[in-house]
Tab-separated table of C-alpha atoms in Angstrom:
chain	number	residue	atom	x	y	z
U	87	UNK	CA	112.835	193.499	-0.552
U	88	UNK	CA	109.826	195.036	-2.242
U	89	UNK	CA	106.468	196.121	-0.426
U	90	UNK	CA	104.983	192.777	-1.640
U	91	UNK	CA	107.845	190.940	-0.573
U	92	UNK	CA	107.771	192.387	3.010
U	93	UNK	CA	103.681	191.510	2.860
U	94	UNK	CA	104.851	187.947	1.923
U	95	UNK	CA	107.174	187.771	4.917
U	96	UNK	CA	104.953	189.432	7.153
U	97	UNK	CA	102.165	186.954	6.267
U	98	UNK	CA	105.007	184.030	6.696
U	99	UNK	CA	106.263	185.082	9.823
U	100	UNK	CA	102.629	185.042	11.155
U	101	UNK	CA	101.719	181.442	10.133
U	102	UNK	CA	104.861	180.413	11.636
U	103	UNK	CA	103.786	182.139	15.089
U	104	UNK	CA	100.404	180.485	14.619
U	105	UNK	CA	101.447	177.314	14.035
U	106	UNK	CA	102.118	176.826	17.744
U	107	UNK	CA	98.593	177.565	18.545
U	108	UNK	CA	96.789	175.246	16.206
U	109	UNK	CA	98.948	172.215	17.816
U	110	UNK	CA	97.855	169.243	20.086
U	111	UNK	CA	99.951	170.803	23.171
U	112	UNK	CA	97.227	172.873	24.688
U	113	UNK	CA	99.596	175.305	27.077
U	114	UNK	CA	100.533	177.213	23.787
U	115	UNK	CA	98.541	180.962	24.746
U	116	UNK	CA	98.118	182.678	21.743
U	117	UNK	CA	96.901	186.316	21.674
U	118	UNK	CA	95.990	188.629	18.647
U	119	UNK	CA	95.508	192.892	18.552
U	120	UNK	CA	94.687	195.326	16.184
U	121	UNK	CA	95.729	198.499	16.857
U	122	UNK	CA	95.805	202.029	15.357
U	123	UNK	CA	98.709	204.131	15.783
U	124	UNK	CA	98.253	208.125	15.635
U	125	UNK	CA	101.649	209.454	15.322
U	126	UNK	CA	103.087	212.505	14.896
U	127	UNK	CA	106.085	211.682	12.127
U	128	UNK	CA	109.386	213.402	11.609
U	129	UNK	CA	111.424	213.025	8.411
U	130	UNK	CA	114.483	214.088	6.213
U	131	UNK	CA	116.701	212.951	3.596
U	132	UNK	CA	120.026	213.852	3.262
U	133	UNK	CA	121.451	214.712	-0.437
U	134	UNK	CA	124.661	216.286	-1.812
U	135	UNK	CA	122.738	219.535	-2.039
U	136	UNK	CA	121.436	219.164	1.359
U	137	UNK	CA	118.396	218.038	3.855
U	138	UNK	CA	115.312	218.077	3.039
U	139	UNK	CA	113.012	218.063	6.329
U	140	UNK	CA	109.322	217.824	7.185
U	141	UNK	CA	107.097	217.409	10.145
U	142	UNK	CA	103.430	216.096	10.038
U	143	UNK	CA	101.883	216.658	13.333
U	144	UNK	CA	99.745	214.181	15.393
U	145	UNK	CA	96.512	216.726	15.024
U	146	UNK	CA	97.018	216.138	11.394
U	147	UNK	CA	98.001	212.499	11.112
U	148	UNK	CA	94.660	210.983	10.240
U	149	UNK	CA	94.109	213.533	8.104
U	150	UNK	CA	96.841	212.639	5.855
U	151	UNK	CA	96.939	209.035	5.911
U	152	UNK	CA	96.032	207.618	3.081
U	153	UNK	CA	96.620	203.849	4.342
U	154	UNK	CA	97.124	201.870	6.973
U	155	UNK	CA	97.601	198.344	8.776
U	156	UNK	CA	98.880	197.176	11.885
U	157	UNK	CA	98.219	194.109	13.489
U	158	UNK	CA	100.260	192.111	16.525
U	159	UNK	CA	100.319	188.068	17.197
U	160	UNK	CA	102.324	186.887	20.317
U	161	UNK	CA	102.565	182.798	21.167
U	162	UNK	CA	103.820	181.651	24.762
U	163	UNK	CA	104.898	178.906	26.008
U	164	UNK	CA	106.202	178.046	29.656
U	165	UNK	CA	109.182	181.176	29.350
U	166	UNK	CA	109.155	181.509	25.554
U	167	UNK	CA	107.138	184.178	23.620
U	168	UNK	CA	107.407	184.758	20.034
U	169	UNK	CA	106.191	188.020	18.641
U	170	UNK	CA	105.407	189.050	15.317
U	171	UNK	CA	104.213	192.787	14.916
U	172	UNK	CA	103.631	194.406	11.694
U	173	UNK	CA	102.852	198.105	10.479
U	174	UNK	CA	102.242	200.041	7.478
U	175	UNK	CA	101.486	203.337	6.972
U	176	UNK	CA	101.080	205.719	3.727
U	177	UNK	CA	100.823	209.478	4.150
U	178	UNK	CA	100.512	212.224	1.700
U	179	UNK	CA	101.147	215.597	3.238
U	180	UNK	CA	102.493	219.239	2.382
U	181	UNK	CA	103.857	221.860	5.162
U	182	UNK	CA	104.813	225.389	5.061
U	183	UNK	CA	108.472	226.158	5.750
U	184	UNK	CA	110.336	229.292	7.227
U	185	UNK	CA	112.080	232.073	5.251
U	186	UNK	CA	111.495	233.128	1.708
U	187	UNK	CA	113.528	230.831	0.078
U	188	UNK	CA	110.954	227.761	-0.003
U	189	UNK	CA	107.075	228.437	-0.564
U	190	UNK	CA	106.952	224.590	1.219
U	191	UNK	CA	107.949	221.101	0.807
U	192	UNK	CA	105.354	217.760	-0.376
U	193	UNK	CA	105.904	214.524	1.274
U	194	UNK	CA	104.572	211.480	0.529
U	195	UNK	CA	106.280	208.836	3.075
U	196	UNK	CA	105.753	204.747	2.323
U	197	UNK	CA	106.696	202.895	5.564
U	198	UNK	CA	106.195	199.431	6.363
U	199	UNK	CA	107.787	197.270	9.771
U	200	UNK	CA	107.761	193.994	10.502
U	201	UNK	CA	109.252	193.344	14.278
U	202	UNK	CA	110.229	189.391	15.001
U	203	UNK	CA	110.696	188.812	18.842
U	204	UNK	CA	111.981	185.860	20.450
U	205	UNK	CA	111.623	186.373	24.432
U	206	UNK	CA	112.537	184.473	27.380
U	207	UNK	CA	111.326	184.508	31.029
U	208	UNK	CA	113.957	185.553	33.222
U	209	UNK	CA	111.697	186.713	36.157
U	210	UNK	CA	108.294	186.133	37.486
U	211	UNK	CA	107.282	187.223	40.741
U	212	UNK	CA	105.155	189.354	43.260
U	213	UNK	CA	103.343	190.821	39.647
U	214	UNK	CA	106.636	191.560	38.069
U	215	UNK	CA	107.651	189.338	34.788
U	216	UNK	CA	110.553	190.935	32.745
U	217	UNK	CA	111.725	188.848	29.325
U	218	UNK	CA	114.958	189.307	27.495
U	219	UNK	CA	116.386	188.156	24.145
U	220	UNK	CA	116.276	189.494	20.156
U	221	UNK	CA	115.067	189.461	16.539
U	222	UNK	CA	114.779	191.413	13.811
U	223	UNK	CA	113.058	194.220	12.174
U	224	UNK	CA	112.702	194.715	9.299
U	225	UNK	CA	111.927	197.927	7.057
U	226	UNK	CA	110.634	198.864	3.145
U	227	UNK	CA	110.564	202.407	3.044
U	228	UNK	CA	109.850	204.452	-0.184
U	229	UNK	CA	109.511	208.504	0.234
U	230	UNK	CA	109.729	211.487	-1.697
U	231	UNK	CA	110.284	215.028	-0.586
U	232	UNK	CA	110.115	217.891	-2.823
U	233	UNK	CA	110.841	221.394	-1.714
U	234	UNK	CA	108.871	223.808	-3.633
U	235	UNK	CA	110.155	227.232	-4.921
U	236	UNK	CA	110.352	230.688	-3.443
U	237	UNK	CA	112.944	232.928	-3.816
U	238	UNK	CA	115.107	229.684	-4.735
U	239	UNK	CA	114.919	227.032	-6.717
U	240	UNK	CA	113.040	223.799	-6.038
U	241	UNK	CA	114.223	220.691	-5.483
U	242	UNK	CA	112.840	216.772	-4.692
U	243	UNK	CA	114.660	214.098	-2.770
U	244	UNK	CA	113.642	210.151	-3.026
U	245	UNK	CA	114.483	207.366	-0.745
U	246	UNK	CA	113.447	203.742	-1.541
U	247	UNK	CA	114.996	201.093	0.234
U	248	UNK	CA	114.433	197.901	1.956
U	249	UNK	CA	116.488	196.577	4.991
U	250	UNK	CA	116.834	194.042	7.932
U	251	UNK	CA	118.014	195.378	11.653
U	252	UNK	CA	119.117	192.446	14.236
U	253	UNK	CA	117.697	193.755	17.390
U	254	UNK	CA	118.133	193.113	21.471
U	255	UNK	CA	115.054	193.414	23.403
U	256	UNK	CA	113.500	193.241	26.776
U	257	UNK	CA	110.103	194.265	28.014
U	258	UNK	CA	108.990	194.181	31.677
U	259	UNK	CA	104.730	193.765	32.298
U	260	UNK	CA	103.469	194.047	35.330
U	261	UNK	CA	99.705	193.123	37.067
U	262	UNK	CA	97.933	195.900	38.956
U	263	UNK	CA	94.767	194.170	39.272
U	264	UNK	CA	92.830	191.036	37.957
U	265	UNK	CA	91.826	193.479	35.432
U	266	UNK	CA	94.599	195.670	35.037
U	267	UNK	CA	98.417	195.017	33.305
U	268	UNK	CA	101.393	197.265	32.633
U	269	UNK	CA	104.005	196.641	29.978
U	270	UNK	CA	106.922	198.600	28.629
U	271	UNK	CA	108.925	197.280	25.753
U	272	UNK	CA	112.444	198.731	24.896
U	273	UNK	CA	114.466	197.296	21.616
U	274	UNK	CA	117.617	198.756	19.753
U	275	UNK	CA	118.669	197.194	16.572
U	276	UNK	CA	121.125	198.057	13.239
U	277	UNK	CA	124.664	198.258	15.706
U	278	UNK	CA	126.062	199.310	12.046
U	279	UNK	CA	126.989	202.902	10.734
U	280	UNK	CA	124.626	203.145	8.185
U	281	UNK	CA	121.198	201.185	9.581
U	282	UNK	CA	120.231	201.998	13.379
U	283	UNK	CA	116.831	201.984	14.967
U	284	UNK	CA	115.674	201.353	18.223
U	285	UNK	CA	111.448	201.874	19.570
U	286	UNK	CA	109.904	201.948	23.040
U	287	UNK	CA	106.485	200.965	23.869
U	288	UNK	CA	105.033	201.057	26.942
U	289	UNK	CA	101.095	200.617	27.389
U	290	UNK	CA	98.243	199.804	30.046
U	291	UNK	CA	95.698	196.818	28.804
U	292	UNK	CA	92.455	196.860	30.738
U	293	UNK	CA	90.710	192.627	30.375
U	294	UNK	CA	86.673	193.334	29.754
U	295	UNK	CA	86.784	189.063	30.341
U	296	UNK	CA	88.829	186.213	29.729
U	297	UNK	CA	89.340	187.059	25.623
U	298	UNK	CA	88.755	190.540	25.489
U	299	UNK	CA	90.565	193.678	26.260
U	300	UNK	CA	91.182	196.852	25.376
U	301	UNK	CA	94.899	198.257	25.210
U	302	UNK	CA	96.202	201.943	25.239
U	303	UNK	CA	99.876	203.338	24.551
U	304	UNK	CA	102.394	204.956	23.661
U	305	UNK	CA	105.326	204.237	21.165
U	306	UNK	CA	108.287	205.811	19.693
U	307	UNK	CA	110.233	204.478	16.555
U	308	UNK	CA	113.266	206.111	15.359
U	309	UNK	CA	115.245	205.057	12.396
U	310	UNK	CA	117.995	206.152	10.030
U	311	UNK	CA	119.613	204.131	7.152
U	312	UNK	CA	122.262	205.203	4.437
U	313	UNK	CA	125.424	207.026	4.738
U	314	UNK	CA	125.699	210.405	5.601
U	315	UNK	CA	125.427	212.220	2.069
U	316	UNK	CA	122.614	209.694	1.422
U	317	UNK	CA	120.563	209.061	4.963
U	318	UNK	CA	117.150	208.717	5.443
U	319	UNK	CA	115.760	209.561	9.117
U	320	UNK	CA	112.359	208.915	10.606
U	321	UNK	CA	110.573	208.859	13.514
U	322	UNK	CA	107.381	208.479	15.136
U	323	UNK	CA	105.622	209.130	18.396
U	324	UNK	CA	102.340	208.890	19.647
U	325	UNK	CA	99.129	207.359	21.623
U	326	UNK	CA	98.133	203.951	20.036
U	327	UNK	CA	94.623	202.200	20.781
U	328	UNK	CA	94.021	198.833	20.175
U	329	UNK	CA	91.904	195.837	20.609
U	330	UNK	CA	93.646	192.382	22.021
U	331	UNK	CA	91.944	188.396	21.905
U	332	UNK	CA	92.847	186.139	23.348
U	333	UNK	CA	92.227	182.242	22.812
């Protein structure tokens, strides 16, 4: 599955979670957010000749992004809620390394997630409402690492790859105030070998009125896929800001 494939699934998956919301039944809730994610990303791939590594902190993620999209649409209906939440970001970014034997290493890292949720309502009460069930995620990732000579040789690693995770989820919200809601989000996904990844989000959305609001977090992805004289490992961690409608 190419990038344009994955952009042609994402946009898919999207219509079908909209299609709810343009019905006659009128107790479909649909609810839209844009969001930007500042994250501090962590990455290696594994070779024969050994791991290349590199670390692009969240001071300079901004800086080196060269793209990026991420957008959310969630659809309830009495306990159901289908979620579709996608992300893509491109960064271009070199680091020094220790020792003499490396002057550095270049990375330019391609990642793009789409997360499918299908949730149920198995408790709602005194604020609390916790929702269990699964989905997928899935990944195109295309990276290239190259390690760049010192007292030793250079050498470049590539990963480009696109997979699907099944995933188990549950996410618990719950209402301080009129104004006020709480929600964490935990999912783990791959239950294979070679493809694992799991994320937790948990973030505070304050309403400004009945459409509006504004929504702060935090999230944490982590992912590896290939075997072990072939794996490719990421993860990423940070504060994400976003804006949510409503309708």
């Amino acid at each position: 599955m190419k990038a344009a494939n994955l952009t042609q699934c994402l946009t898919a998956a999207m219509m079908t979670l909209a299609v709810p919301a343009a019905a006659q039944d009128s107790s479909w809730d649909t609810s839209f957010t844009f969001y930007l994610w500042g994250a501090e990303t962590d990455t290696s791939i594994t070779t024969p000749a050994g791991v290349i590594e590199s670390t692009l902190p969240f001071s300079e993620a901004l800086e080196n992004l060269d793209f990026a999209f991420m957008g959310a649409i969630e659809t309830q209906k009495g306990p159901w809620s289908l979620i579709g939440d996608f992300a893509y970001t491109d960064l271009s970014f070199s680091e020094p390394t220790p020792g003499p034997a490396s002057s550095g290493v270049d990375a330019d890292v391609k990642l793009q997630v789409l997360n499918l949720y299908g949730l149920y309502n198995v408790h709602s009460a005194d604020g609390w409402t916790i929702d269990v069930g699964g989905g997928a995620r899935a990944f195109d990732a295309d990276a290239t690492m190259t390690l760049l000579p010192g007292t030793g040789p250079g050498r470049s690693a590539s990963f480009g790859k696109s997979w699907v995770d099944p995933l188990i989820a549950a996410r618990f919200a719950y209402e301080i105030s009129d104004r006020w809601t709480a929600v964490g989000l935990l999912d783990y996904g791959g239950f294979r070998s070679d493809s694992e990844s799991w994320q937790v989000l948990i973030s505070a959305r304050y309403a400004i009125n009945d459409q509006w609001s504004l929504v702060g977090a935090y999230r944490y992805l982590d992912l590896k896929n290939g075997s072990s004289d072939d794996r490719f490992k990421l993860s990423q961690s940070g504060p994400v800001f976003g804006v949510r409608y409503d309708f």
